[in-house]
Amino acid sequence: MILTTRAGTVGLEEAGTGVPLLLLHGFPHDRTLWSAQLAAPADGARLIAVDLPGFGESESAAVPSLDAWADWIVAVLDALEIEQAVVGGLSMGGYLAFALWRRHPTRVKGLILADTQPGADSEETRRKRVAMQAMVLASGVGKVAEAMLPGMIGKTTHETRPQAVAYLDAMMRRASVGAIHDALDALRTRADSTPTLATITVPTLILCGDEDTLTPLKESEAMHAAIADSQLAVIPGAGHASCVEHPAAFSALLSSFIRARFT
Ligand code: MLT
């Protein structure tokens, strides 16, 4: 559906009833990253998967930064009349969840940090982001999808789950040039969230595919060590896009976290 908010129009899909669970996709995805979770919503949860600014059916945000996007999330929650939500983000969605926690902690009831990491970009990664912006402008979205696909998915999925590979590839190819360009600005200018970890007081589930090479398991282990009320779950045979690669395992972990901590 399309939601009208004070920050513009937003594409989203909802499923289930219970505690609001806002799902934030990675780069360069859209809300269909969460299709399997929406098809079998966690017991006791109202899943809300949004298209982040510029992606899917959402308008771009005025400012391409994760802090501005965190304020944009609050506009979405306000339009849905949700005071507090559990916020789950995969990769870039996790970076955004950290920004939301810093700027609007009272709106966050719990966190799900999937295949993500707290650090800011290194200088080398920032240079790669700028090079990718030039590439998308010159050669289009297909080139970005080609560059991202190998790391987006784990070895086992590449070898044994062609449908999951095709699904993610098609999702990335649907992104617009403008959305990719803006998101790369938001990614390369994001703050270091490492000091934020010790400030997180809400129940937090950390999930990671054991074949994730983009945000490897050691990042999740470090987040688990630094976030007081956190639990870490490893998804075997999944890479970076664990919610697509092993949807049943991912959804089961999500369900038991919601049941145990919020119902
Ligand atoms: C993502 O999946 O959101 C991206 O890999 C994040 C990044 O490029 O840092």
Coordinates of C-alpha atoms and ligand atoms in Angstrom, one line a residue:
M1 CA 0.0 0.0 0.0
I2 CA 1.0 3.6 -0.3
L3 CA 1.0 5.7 2.9
T4 CA 0.9 9.5 2.9
T5 CA 3.2 11.0 5.6
R6 CA 4.5 14.5 6.3
A7 CA 7.8 13.2 4.7
G8 CA 6.2 12.2 1.5
T9 CA 4.6 9.0 0.1
V10 CA 5.9 5.7 1.4
G11 CA 5.4 2.2 0.0
L12 CA 4.8 -0.5 2.6
E13 CA 3.3 -3.8 3.3
E14 CA 1.8 -5.1 6.5
A15 CA 0.9 -8.6 7.9
G16 CA -0.1 -10.0 11.2
T17 CA -1.3 -8.4 14.4
G18 CA 0.4 -7.6 17.7
V19 CA 3.5 -5.6 18.6
P20 CA 4.6 -3.4 15.7
L21 CA 7.7 -4.7 14.0
L22 CA 9.1 -2.3 11.5
L23 CA 11.4 -4.0 8.9
L24 CA 14.1 -2.0 7.2
H25 CA 15.8 -3.4 4.1
G26 CA 19.4 -3.2 3.0
F27 CA 21.1 -1.6 0.0
P28 CA 20.0 -1.7 -2.8
H29 CA 16.8 -3.6 -1.9
D30 CA 13.2 -2.8 -1.4
R31 CA 10.5 -4.1 1.0
T32 CA 10.2 -7.3 -0.9
L33 CA 13.4 -8.4 0.9
W34 CA 10.9 -9.3 3.7
S35 CA 8.3 -11.2 1.5
A36 CA 8.9 -14.5 3.2
Q37 CA 8.5 -13.0 6.7
L38 CA 5.4 -11.2 5.6
A39 CA 3.9 -14.4 4.2
A40 CA 4.2 -16.1 7.6
P41 CA 4.2 -13.3 10.2
A42 CA 5.7 -13.9 13.6
D43 CA 3.1 -14.8 16.3
G44 CA 2.1 -11.7 18.2
A45 CA 3.7 -9.3 15.7
R46 CA 2.4 -6.7 13.3
L47 CA 5.0 -6.7 10.6
I48 CA 5.5 -3.5 8.6
A49 CA 8.0 -3.6 5.8
V50 CA 8.7 -0.2 4.3
D51 CA 10.5 0.9 1.1
L52 CA 13.3 3.1 2.3
P53 CA 13.5 6.6 0.7
G54 CA 13.7 6.4 -3.1
F55 CA 13.4 2.6 -3.2
G56 CA 10.3 0.7 -4.3
E57 CA 7.3 2.9 -4.1
S58 CA 8.7 5.5 -1.7
E59 CA 9.5 9.0 -2.7
S60 CA 13.1 10.2 -2.0
A61 CA 13.8 12.0 1.2
A62 CA 14.8 15.6 1.2
V63 CA 18.3 14.9 2.5
P64 CA 20.3 11.7 1.6
S65 CA 21.6 10.9 5.1
L66 CA 20.8 8.2 7.6
D67 CA 20.0 10.8 10.3
A68 CA 17.4 12.3 7.9
W69 CA 16.1 8.9 7.1
A70 CA 15.7 8.2 10.9
D71 CA 13.5 11.3 11.1
W72 CA 11.7 10.0 8.0
I73 CA 11.0 6.7 9.9
V74 CA 9.4 8.7 12.7
A75 CA 7.1 10.4 10.1
V76 CA 6.1 6.9 9.0
L77 CA 5.4 5.7 12.6
D78 CA 3.4 8.9 13.2
A79 CA 1.3 8.4 10.1
L80 CA 0.6 4.8 11.2
E81 CA -0.1 6.1 14.8
I82 CA 2.5 3.9 16.3
E83 CA 4.2 5.2 19.3
Q84 CA 6.8 2.5 19.7
A85 CA 8.0 -0.3 17.5
V86 CA 10.5 -3.1 17.5
V87 CA 12.8 -2.1 14.7
G88 CA 14.5 -4.7 12.6
G89 CA 17.1 -3.9 9.9
L90 CA 19.3 -5.9 7.6
S91 CA 22.7 -4.4 6.8
M92 CA 21.9 -0.8 5.8
G93 CA 18.6 -1.2 7.6
G94 CA 20.7 -2.0 10.7
Y95 CA 22.8 1.2 10.2
L96 CA 19.5 3.1 10.0
A97 CA 18.2 1.4 13.2
F98 CA 21.3 2.7 15.1
A99 CA 20.6 6.2 13.8
L100 CA 16.9 5.9 14.9
W101 CA 18.0 4.7 18.3
R102 CA 20.4 7.7 18.7
R103 CA 17.9 10.3 17.6
H104 CA 14.5 8.9 18.7
P105 CA 15.1 6.2 21.4
T106 CA 11.6 6.5 22.9
R107 CA 10.2 5.2 19.6
V108 CA 12.2 2.0 19.8
K109 CA 10.9 -0.9 21.8
G110 CA 13.4 -3.5 20.7
L111 CA 16.0 -4.1 18.0
I112 CA 16.7 -6.8 15.5
L113 CA 20.1 -6.3 13.9
A114 CA 20.6 -8.7 10.9
D115 CA 23.8 -9.1 9.0
T116 CA 24.9 -5.6 9.9
Q117 CA 27.8 -3.8 11.6
P118 CA 28.2 -0.6 13.7
G119 CA 31.3 1.0 12.1
A120 CA 31.4 3.9 9.7
D121 CA 32.9 3.5 6.2
S122 CA 36.7 3.4 5.9
E123 CA 38.3 6.0 3.6
E124 CA 38.7 3.2 1.0
T125 CA 35.0 2.2 1.2
R126 CA 34.0 5.9 0.8
R127 CA 36.1 6.0 -2.4
K128 CA 34.3 2.9 -3.6
R129 CA 30.9 4.4 -2.8
V130 CA 31.8 7.5 -5.0
A131 CA 33.1 5.2 -7.7
M132 CA 29.8 3.2 -7.6
Q133 CA 27.8 6.5 -7.9
A134 CA 29.8 7.3 -11.1
M135 CA 29.2 3.8 -12.3
V136 CA 25.4 3.9 -11.8
L137 CA 25.2 7.3 -13.5
A138 CA 27.3 6.1 -16.5
S139 CA 26.3 2.5 -16.9
G140 CA 23.0 2.0 -15.0
V141 CA 21.6 -0.1 -12.2
G142 CA 22.5 -3.5 -13.8
K143 CA 26.2 -2.9 -13.3
V144 CA 25.6 -2.2 -9.6
A145 CA 23.5 -5.4 -9.2
E146 CA 26.3 -7.3 -11.0
A147 CA 28.9 -5.8 -8.6
M148 CA 26.8 -6.4 -5.5
L149 CA 25.4 -9.9 -6.2
P150 CA 28.5 -12.0 -5.4
G151 CA 28.8 -10.6 -1.8
M152 CA 25.1 -10.3 -1.2
I153 CA 24.6 -14.0 -1.0
G154 CA 26.5 -16.8 0.7
K155 CA 28.4 -19.6 -1.0
T156 CA 25.8 -22.3 -0.2
T157 CA 23.0 -20.2 -1.7
H158 CA 25.1 -19.4 -4.8
E159 CA 25.6 -23.1 -5.3
T160 CA 22.3 -24.6 -4.3
R161 CA 19.4 -22.0 -4.3
P162 CA 19.2 -20.4 -7.8
Q163 CA 15.7 -19.0 -7.0
A164 CA 17.0 -17.0 -4.1
V165 CA 19.9 -15.7 -6.2
A166 CA 17.5 -14.7 -9.0
Y167 CA 15.1 -13.1 -6.5
L168 CA 17.8 -10.8 -5.1
D169 CA 19.3 -10.0 -8.4
A170 CA 15.9 -8.9 -9.8
M171 CA 15.2 -6.9 -6.6
M172 CA 18.5 -5.0 -7.0
R173 CA 17.9 -4.4 -10.7
R174 CA 14.5 -2.8 -9.9
A175 CA 16.2 0.0 -7.8
S176 CA 16.3 3.4 -9.5
V177 CA 19.5 5.3 -10.3
G178 CA 18.5 8.1 -8.0
A179 CA 17.7 5.8 -5.1
I180 CA 21.1 4.1 -5.4
H181 CA 22.9 7.4 -5.8
D182 CA 21.3 8.9 -2.7
A183 CA 21.7 5.8 -0.6
L184 CA 25.4 5.7 -1.4
D185 CA 25.6 9.3 0.0
A186 CA 23.7 8.2 3.1
L187 CA 26.0 5.2 3.5
R188 CA 29.3 6.9 3.1
T189 CA 28.5 9.9 5.4
R190 CA 27.0 7.8 8.2
A191 CA 28.3 8.1 11.7
D192 CA 30.3 5.5 13.6
S193 CA 27.7 3.6 15.7
T194 CA 30.2 1.7 17.8
P195 CA 29.9 4.1 20.7
T196 CA 26.1 3.7 20.4
L197 CA 26.1 0.0 21.2
A198 CA 26.7 0.5 25.0
T199 CA 23.7 2.9 25.1
I200 CA 21.2 0.4 23.8
T201 CA 19.0 -0.7 26.6
V202 CA 16.1 -2.4 24.8
P203 CA 16.0 -6.2 24.1
T204 CA 18.1 -6.8 21.0
L205 CA 18.3 -9.9 18.7
I206 CA 21.4 -10.1 16.5
L207 CA 21.2 -12.4 13.5
C208 CA 23.9 -13.3 11.1
G209 CA 24.4 -15.9 8.3
D210 CA 27.6 -17.8 9.0
E211 CA 28.6 -17.3 5.3
D212 CA 28.2 -13.5 5.4
T213 CA 31.3 -12.0 3.9
L214 CA 30.0 -8.3 3.7
T215 CA 29.3 -8.0 7.4
P216 CA 31.0 -11.1 8.8
L217 CA 30.0 -12.9 12.0
K218 CA 32.8 -11.3 14.0
E219 CA 30.9 -8.0 13.7
S220 CA 27.8 -9.6 15.2
E221 CA 29.8 -11.2 18.0
A222 CA 31.3 -7.8 18.8
M223 CA 27.8 -6.2 18.8
H224 CA 26.6 -9.0 21.1
A225 CA 29.4 -8.3 23.5
A226 CA 28.7 -4.6 23.6
I227 CA 24.9 -4.6 23.8
A228 CA 23.7 -5.5 27.3
D229 CA 20.4 -7.1 26.7
S230 CA 21.2 -8.9 23.5
Q231 CA 21.2 -12.4 22.1
L232 CA 23.1 -13.7 19.0
A233 CA 21.7 -16.3 16.6
V234 CA 23.8 -17.7 13.7
I235 CA 22.0 -18.9 10.6
P236 CA 24.0 -21.8 9.1
G237 CA 24.4 -21.9 5.3
A238 CA 23.3 -18.3 4.8
G239 CA 25.2 -15.3 3.7
H240 CA 24.5 -11.6 3.9
A241 CA 20.8 -11.7 2.7
S242 CA 19.9 -14.3 5.4
C243 CA 16.2 -13.5 5.5
V244 CA 15.9 -14.5 1.8
E245 CA 18.5 -17.3 1.8
H246 CA 17.1 -19.1 4.9
P247 CA 13.7 -17.5 5.4
A248 CA 12.3 -20.3 7.6
A249 CA 15.2 -20.2 10.0
F250 CA 15.2 -16.4 10.0
S251 CA 11.4 -16.2 10.7
A252 CA 11.6 -18.8 13.5
L253 CA 14.2 -16.8 15.3
L254 CA 12.2 -13.6 14.8
S255 CA 9.1 -15.3 16.2
S256 CA 10.7 -16.7 19.3
F257 CA 12.3 -13.3 20.1
I258 CA 9.0 -11.5 19.7
R259 CA 7.1 -14.2 21.8
A260 CA 9.7 -14.3 24.5
R261 CA 10.3 -10.5 24.9
F262 CA 7.2 -8.7 23.7
T263 CA 4.0 -10.8 24.3
Ligands
MLT1 C1 23.6 -3.7 2.4 O1 23.4 -4.9 2.2 O2 22.8 -2.9 2.9 C2 25.0 -3.2 2.0 O3 25.8 -4.2 1.8 C3 25.5 -2.3 3.1 C4 26.9 -1.7 2.7 O4 27.2 -1.6 1.5 O5 27.6 -1.2 3.7

